[in-house]
Tab-separated table of C-alpha atoms in Angstrom:
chain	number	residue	atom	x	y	z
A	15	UNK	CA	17.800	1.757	-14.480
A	16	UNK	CA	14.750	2.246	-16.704
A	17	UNK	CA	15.251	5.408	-19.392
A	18	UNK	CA	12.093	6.950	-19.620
A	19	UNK	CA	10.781	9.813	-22.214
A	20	UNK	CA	8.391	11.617	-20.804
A	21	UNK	CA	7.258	14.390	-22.703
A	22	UNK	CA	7.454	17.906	-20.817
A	23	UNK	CA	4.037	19.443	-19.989
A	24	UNK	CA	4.970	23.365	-21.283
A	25	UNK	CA	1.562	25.181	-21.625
A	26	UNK	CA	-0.709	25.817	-19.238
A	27	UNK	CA	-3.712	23.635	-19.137
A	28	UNK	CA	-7.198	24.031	-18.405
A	29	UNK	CA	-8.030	23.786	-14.717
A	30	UNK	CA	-11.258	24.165	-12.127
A	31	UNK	CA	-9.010	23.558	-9.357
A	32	UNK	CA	-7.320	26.896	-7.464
A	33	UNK	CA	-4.072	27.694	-6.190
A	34	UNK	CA	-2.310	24.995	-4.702
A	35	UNK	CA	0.720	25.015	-2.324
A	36	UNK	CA	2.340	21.646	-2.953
A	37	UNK	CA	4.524	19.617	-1.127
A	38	UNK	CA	5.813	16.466	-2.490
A	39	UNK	CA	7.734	13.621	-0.984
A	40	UNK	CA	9.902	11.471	-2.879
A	41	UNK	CA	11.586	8.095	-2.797
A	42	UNK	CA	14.569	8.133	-4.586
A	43	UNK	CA	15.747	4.680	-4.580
A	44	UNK	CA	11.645	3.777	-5.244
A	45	UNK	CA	11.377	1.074	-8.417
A	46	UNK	CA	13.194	0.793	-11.347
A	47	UNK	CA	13.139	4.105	-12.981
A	48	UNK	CA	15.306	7.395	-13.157
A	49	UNK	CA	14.129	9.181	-10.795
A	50	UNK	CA	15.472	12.530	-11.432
A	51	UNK	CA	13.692	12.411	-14.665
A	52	UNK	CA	10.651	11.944	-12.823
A	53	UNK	CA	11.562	14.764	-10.698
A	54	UNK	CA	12.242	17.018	-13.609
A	55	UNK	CA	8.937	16.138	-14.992
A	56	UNK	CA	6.737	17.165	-12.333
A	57	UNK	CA	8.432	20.208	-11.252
A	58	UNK	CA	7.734	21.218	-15.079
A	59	UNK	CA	4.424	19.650	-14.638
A	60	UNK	CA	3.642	21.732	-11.609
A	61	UNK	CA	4.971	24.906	-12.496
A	62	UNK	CA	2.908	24.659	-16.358
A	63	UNK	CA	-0.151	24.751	-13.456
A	64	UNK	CA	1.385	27.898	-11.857
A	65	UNK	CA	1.395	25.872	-8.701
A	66	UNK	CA	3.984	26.488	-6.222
A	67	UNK	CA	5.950	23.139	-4.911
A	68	UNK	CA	8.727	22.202	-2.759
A	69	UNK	CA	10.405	18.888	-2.672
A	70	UNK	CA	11.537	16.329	-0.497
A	71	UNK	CA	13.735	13.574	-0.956
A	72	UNK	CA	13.705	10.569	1.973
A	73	UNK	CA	16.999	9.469	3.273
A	74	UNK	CA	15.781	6.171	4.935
A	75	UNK	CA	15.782	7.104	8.459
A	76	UNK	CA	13.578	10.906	8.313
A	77	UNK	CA	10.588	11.127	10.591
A	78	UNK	CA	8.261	11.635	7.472
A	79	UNK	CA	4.877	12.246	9.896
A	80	UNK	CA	6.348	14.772	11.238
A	81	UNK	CA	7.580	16.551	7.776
A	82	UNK	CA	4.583	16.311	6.179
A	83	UNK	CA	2.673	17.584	9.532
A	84	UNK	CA	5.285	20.410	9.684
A	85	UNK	CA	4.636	21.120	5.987
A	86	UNK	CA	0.618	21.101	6.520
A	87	UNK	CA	1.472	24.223	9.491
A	88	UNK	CA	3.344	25.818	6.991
A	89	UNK	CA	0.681	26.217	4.189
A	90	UNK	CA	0.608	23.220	2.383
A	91	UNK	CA	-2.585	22.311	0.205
A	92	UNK	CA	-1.582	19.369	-1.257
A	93	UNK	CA	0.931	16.588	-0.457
A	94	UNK	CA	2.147	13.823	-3.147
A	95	UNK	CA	3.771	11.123	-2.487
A	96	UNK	CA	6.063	9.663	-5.266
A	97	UNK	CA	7.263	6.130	-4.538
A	98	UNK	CA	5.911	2.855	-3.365
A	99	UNK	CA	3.451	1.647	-1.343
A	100	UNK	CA	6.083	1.807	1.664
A	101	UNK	CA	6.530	5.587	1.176
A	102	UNK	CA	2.734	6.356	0.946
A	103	UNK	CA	2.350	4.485	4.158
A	104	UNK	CA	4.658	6.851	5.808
A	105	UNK	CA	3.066	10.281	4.789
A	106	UNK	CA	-0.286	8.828	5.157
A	107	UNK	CA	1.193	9.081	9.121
A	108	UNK	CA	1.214	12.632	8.424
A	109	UNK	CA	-2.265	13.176	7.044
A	110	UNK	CA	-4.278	11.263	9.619
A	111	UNK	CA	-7.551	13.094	10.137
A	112	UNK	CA	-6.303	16.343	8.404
A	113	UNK	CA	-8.582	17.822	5.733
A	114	UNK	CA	-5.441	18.291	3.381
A	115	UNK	CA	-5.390	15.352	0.699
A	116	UNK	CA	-3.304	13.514	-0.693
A	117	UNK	CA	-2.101	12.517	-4.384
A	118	UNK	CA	-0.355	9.657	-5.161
A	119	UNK	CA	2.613	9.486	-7.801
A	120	UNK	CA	2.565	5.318	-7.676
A	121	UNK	CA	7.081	4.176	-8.540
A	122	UNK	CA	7.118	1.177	-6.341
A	123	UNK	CA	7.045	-2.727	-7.489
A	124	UNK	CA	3.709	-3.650	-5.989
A	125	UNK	CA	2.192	-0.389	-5.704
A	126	UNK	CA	-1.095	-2.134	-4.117
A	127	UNK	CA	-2.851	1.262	-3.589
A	128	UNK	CA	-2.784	2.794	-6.440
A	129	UNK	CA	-4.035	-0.730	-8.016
A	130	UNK	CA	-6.889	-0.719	-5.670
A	131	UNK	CA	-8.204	3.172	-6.520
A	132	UNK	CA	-7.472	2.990	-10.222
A	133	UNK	CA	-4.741	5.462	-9.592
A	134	UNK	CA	-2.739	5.690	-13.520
A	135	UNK	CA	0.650	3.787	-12.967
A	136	UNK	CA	2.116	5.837	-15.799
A	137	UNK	CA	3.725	9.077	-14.572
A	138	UNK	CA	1.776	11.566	-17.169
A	139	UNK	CA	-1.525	9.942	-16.450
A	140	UNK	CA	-1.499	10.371	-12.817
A	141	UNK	CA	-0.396	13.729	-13.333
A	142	UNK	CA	-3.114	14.294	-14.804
A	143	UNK	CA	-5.639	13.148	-12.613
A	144	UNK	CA	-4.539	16.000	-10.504
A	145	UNK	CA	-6.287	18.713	-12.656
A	146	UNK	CA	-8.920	16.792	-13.808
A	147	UNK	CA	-12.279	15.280	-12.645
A	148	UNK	CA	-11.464	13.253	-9.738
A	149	UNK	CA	-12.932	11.783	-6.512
A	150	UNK	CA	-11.820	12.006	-3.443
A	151	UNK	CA	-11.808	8.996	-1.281
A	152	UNK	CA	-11.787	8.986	2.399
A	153	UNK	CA	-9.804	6.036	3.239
A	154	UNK	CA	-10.005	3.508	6.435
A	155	UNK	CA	-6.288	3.125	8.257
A	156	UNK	CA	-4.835	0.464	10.451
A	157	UNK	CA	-3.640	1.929	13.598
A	158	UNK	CA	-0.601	-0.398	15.650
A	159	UNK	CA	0.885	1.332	18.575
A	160	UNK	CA	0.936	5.017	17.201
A	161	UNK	CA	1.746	3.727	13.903
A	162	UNK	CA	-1.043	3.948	10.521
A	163	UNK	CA	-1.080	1.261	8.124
A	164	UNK	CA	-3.274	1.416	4.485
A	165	UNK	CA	-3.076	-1.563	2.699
A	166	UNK	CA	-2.463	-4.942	4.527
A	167	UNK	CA	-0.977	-6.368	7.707
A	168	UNK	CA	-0.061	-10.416	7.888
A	169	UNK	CA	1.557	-12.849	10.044
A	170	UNK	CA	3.076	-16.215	8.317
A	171	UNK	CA	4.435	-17.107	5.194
A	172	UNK	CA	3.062	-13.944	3.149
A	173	UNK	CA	5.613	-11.905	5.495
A	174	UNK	CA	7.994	-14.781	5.256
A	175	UNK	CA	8.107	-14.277	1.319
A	176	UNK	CA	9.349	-10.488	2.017
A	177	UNK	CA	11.455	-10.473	4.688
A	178	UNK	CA	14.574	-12.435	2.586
A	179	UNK	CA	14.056	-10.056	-0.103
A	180	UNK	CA	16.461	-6.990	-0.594
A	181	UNK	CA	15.569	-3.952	-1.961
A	182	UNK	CA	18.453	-3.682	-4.530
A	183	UNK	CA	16.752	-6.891	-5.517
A	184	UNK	CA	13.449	-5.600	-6.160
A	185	UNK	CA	14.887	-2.686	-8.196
A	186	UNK	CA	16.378	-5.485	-10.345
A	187	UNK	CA	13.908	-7.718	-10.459
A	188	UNK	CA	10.240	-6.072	-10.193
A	189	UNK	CA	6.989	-7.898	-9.018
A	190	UNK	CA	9.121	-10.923	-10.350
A	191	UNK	CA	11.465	-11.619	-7.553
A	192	UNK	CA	8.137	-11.594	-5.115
A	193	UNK	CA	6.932	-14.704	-7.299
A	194	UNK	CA	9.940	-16.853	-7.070
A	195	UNK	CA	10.678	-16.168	-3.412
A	196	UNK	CA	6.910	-17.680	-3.371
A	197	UNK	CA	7.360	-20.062	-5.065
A	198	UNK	CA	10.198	-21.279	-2.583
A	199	UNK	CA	8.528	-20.583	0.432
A	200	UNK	CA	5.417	-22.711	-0.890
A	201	UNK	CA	7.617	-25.334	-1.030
A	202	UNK	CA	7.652	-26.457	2.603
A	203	UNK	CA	5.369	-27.274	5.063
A	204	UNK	CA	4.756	-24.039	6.617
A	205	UNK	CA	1.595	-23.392	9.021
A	206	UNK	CA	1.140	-21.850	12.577
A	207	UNK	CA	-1.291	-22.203	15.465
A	208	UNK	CA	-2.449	-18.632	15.605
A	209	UNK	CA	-4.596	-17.011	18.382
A	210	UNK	CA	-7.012	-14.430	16.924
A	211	UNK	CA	-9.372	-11.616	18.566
A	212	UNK	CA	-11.840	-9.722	15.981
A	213	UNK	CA	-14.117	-7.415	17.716
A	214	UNK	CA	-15.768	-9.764	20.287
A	215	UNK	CA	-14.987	-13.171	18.339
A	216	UNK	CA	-12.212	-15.506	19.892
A	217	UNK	CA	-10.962	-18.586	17.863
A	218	UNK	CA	-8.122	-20.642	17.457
A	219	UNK	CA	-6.931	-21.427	13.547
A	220	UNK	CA	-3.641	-23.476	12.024
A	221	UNK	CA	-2.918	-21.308	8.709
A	222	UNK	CA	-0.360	-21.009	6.596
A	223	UNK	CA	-0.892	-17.129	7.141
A	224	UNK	CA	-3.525	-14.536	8.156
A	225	UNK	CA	-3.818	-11.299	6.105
A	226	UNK	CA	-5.711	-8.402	7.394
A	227	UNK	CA	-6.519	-6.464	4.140
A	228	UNK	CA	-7.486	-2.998	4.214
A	229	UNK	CA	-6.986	-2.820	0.417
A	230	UNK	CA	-7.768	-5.996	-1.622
A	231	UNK	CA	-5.549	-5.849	-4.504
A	232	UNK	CA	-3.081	-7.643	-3.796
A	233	UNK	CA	-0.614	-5.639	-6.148
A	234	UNK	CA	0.444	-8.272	-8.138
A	235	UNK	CA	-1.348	-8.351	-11.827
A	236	UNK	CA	-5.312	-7.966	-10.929
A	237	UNK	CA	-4.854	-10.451	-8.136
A	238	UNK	CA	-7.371	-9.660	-5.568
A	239	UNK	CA	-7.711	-10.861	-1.968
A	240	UNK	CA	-11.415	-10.669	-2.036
A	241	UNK	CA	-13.920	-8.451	-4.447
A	242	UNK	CA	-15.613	-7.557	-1.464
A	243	UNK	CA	-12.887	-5.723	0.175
A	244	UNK	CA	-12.698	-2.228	0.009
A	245	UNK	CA	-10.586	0.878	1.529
A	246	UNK	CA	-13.310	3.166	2.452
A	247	UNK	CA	-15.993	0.306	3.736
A	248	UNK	CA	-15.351	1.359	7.610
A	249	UNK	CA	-14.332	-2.170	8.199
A	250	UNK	CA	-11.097	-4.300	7.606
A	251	UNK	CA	-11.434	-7.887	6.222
A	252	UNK	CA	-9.115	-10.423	8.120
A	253	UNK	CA	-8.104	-14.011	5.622
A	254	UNK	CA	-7.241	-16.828	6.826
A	255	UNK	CA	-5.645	-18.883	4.552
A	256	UNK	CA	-5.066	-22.210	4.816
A	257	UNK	CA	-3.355	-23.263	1.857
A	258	UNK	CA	-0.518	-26.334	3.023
A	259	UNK	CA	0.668	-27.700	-0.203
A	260	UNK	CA	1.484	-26.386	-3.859
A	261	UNK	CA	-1.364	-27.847	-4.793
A	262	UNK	CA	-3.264	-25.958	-2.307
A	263	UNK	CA	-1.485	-22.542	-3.292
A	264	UNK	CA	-2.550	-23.245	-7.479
A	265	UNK	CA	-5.822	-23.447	-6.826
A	266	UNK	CA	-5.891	-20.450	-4.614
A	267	UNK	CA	-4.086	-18.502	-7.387
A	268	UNK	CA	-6.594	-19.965	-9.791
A	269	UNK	CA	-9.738	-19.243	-8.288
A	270	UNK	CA	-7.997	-15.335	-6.907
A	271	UNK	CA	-7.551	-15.526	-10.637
A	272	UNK	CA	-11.080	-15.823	-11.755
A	273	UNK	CA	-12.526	-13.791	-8.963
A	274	UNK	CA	-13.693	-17.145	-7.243
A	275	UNK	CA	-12.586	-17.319	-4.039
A	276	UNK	CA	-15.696	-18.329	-2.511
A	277	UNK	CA	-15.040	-22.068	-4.419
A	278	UNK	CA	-11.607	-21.930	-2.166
A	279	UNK	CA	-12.178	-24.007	1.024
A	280	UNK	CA	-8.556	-22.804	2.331
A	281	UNK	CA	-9.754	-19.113	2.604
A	282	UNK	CA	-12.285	-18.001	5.485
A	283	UNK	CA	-13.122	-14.107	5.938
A	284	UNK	CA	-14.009	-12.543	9.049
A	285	UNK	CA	-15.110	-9.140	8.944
A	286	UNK	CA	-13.617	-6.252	11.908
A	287	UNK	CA	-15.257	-3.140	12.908
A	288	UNK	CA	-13.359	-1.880	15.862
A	289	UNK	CA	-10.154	-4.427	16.539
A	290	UNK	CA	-7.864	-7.278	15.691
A	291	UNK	CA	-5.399	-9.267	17.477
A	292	UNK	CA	-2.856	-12.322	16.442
A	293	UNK	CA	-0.819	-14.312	18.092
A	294	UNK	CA	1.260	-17.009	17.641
A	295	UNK	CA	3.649	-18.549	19.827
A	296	UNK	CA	6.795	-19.094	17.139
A	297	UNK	CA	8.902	-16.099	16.039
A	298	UNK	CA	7.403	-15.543	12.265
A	299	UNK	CA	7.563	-11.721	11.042
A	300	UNK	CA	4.739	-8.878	11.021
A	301	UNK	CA	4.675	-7.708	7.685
A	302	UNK	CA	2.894	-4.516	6.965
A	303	UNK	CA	2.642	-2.330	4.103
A	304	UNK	CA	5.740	-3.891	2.667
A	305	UNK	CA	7.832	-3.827	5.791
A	306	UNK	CA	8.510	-6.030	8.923
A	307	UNK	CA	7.596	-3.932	11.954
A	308	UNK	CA	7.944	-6.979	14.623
A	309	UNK	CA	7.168	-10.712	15.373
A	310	UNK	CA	4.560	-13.164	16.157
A	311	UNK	CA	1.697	-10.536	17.721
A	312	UNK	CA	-0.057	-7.770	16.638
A	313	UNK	CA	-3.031	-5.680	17.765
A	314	UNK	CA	-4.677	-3.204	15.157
A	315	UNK	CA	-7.229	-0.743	15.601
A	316	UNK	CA	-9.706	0.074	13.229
A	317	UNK	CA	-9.782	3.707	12.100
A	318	UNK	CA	-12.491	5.017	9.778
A	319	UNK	CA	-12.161	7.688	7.062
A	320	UNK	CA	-9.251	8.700	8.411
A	321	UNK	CA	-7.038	10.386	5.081
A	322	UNK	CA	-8.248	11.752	2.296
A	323	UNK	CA	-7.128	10.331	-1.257
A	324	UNK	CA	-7.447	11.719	-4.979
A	325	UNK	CA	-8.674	9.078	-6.925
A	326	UNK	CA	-10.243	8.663	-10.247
């Protein structure tokens, strides 16, 4: 586990920003780090503000929505969310059309949000950001069933390359264990015959995966899906990628790379206002935000501006 010295903040700093009531959530099995540490930090951190705070800690199996909506009832002005991307999907579940916003503490391996809205990765930075200038971003979702999604949803071997992978092994390994299950799975001959539905459009497409990106980092270096894809553009971007070889795959990573994927003819884009639905008749995963939530189908919902995010 990672040692980290993190200076504590003791002196009250300068701040335009009033009394906050703060609840944060936090992973504590999230990265590679010592979390207590972290945990001492920001309740320092917090009270130097003369903030109040109270703390959670997930156990796995917690109805978070329902904490953090509990928590909003109670008084709450602020929620953070301290972990990975899975954990900010889950209290994002709890903030869905509420005016209370959200901060983001980013401990995870990908952490693909906090990539896309330039959130600090270093603890003491994106403490920081809380007291001083920052945006506020109001943030498209991807509803499926009466679940919220913020970053991606795919079908094929993108959720193939995650579903082997344990956590224990991504606390060991970082973003590095992501690449080398890739690496394997881009060895074979994978591709599907997928059915899709966005908004009215019907079409029928063999790919080695579809992605429906909400957020288009794809959390891995500065790795993009697209540069035109964007959280808080009231649209989500579906990619069909059609990669079949390793060869294929290199020059996908080289032109993602260079921020030319428009000179990739294995990558279409189809833009989605209102809905999305994939098919596929053989039993591959649906991976989103980092976690398999079923197989082979999926419809998603498009849902505007529906959380609020601090951001720089």
């Amino acid at each position: 586990m990672t040692k980290l010295a993190y200076q504590t903040p003791v002196e009250v700093q300068e701040s335009s920003y009033p009394q906050q009531h703060v609840f944060v959530v936090l992973n504590p099995i999230a990265g590679n780090v010592n979390v207590e540490e972290v945990r001492r930090y920001l309740e320092a951190f917090l009270t130097a503000q003369n903030w109040s705070y109270e703390f959670y800690e997930t156990v796995g199996h917690d109805d978070l929505a329902k904490v953090v909506q509990e928590k909003i009832k109670a008084g709450a002005t602020l929620v953070i969310a301290v972990g990975g991307d899975g954990t900010l999907s889950e209290v994002v579940n709890g903030l869905i059309d509420s005016s209370i916003p959200l901060a983001v503490i980013p401990l995870g391996t990908g952490n693909v949000v906090a990539h896309e809205l330039g959130i600090p990765l270093n603890l003491e930075e994106a403490c920081q950001l809380l007291i001083q200038d920052h945006k506020i971003r109001h943030l498209d979702v991807m509803q499926v069933g009466h679940r919220f999604f913020i970053s991606h949803i795919s079908l094929g071997l993108y959720s193939l390359i995650v579903e082997e992978i344990k956590p224990e092994q991504k606390r060991r390994f970082g973003r590095m264990i992501y690449v080398w299950q890739a690496i394997r799975k881009m060895m074979g001959k994978n591709s599907w015959r997928f059915e899709l539905q966005v908004d009215d459009l019907a079409l029928s497409v063999r790919a080695s995966f579809i992605l429906v990106a909400n957020a288009g980092s794809v959390g891995l270096y500065a790795l993009r899906w697209g540069q035109h894809i964007s959280p808080d553009d009231q649209h989500l971007t579906v990619c069909i990628i059609k990669s079949r070889s390793i060869t294929d795959y290199l020059k996908l990573l080289w032109n993602m790379a260079r921020n030319r994927h428009y000179l990739d003819q294995n990558i279409v884009y189809l833009n989605a206002r209102q809905k999305i639905a994939i098919e596929t008749a053989q039993p591959v995963p649906v991976r989103a935000d980092g976690d398999i939530i079923g197989k082979s189908q999926v419809q998603i919902q498009v849902i505007p501006a529906a959380v609020r995010i601090l951001t720089r």
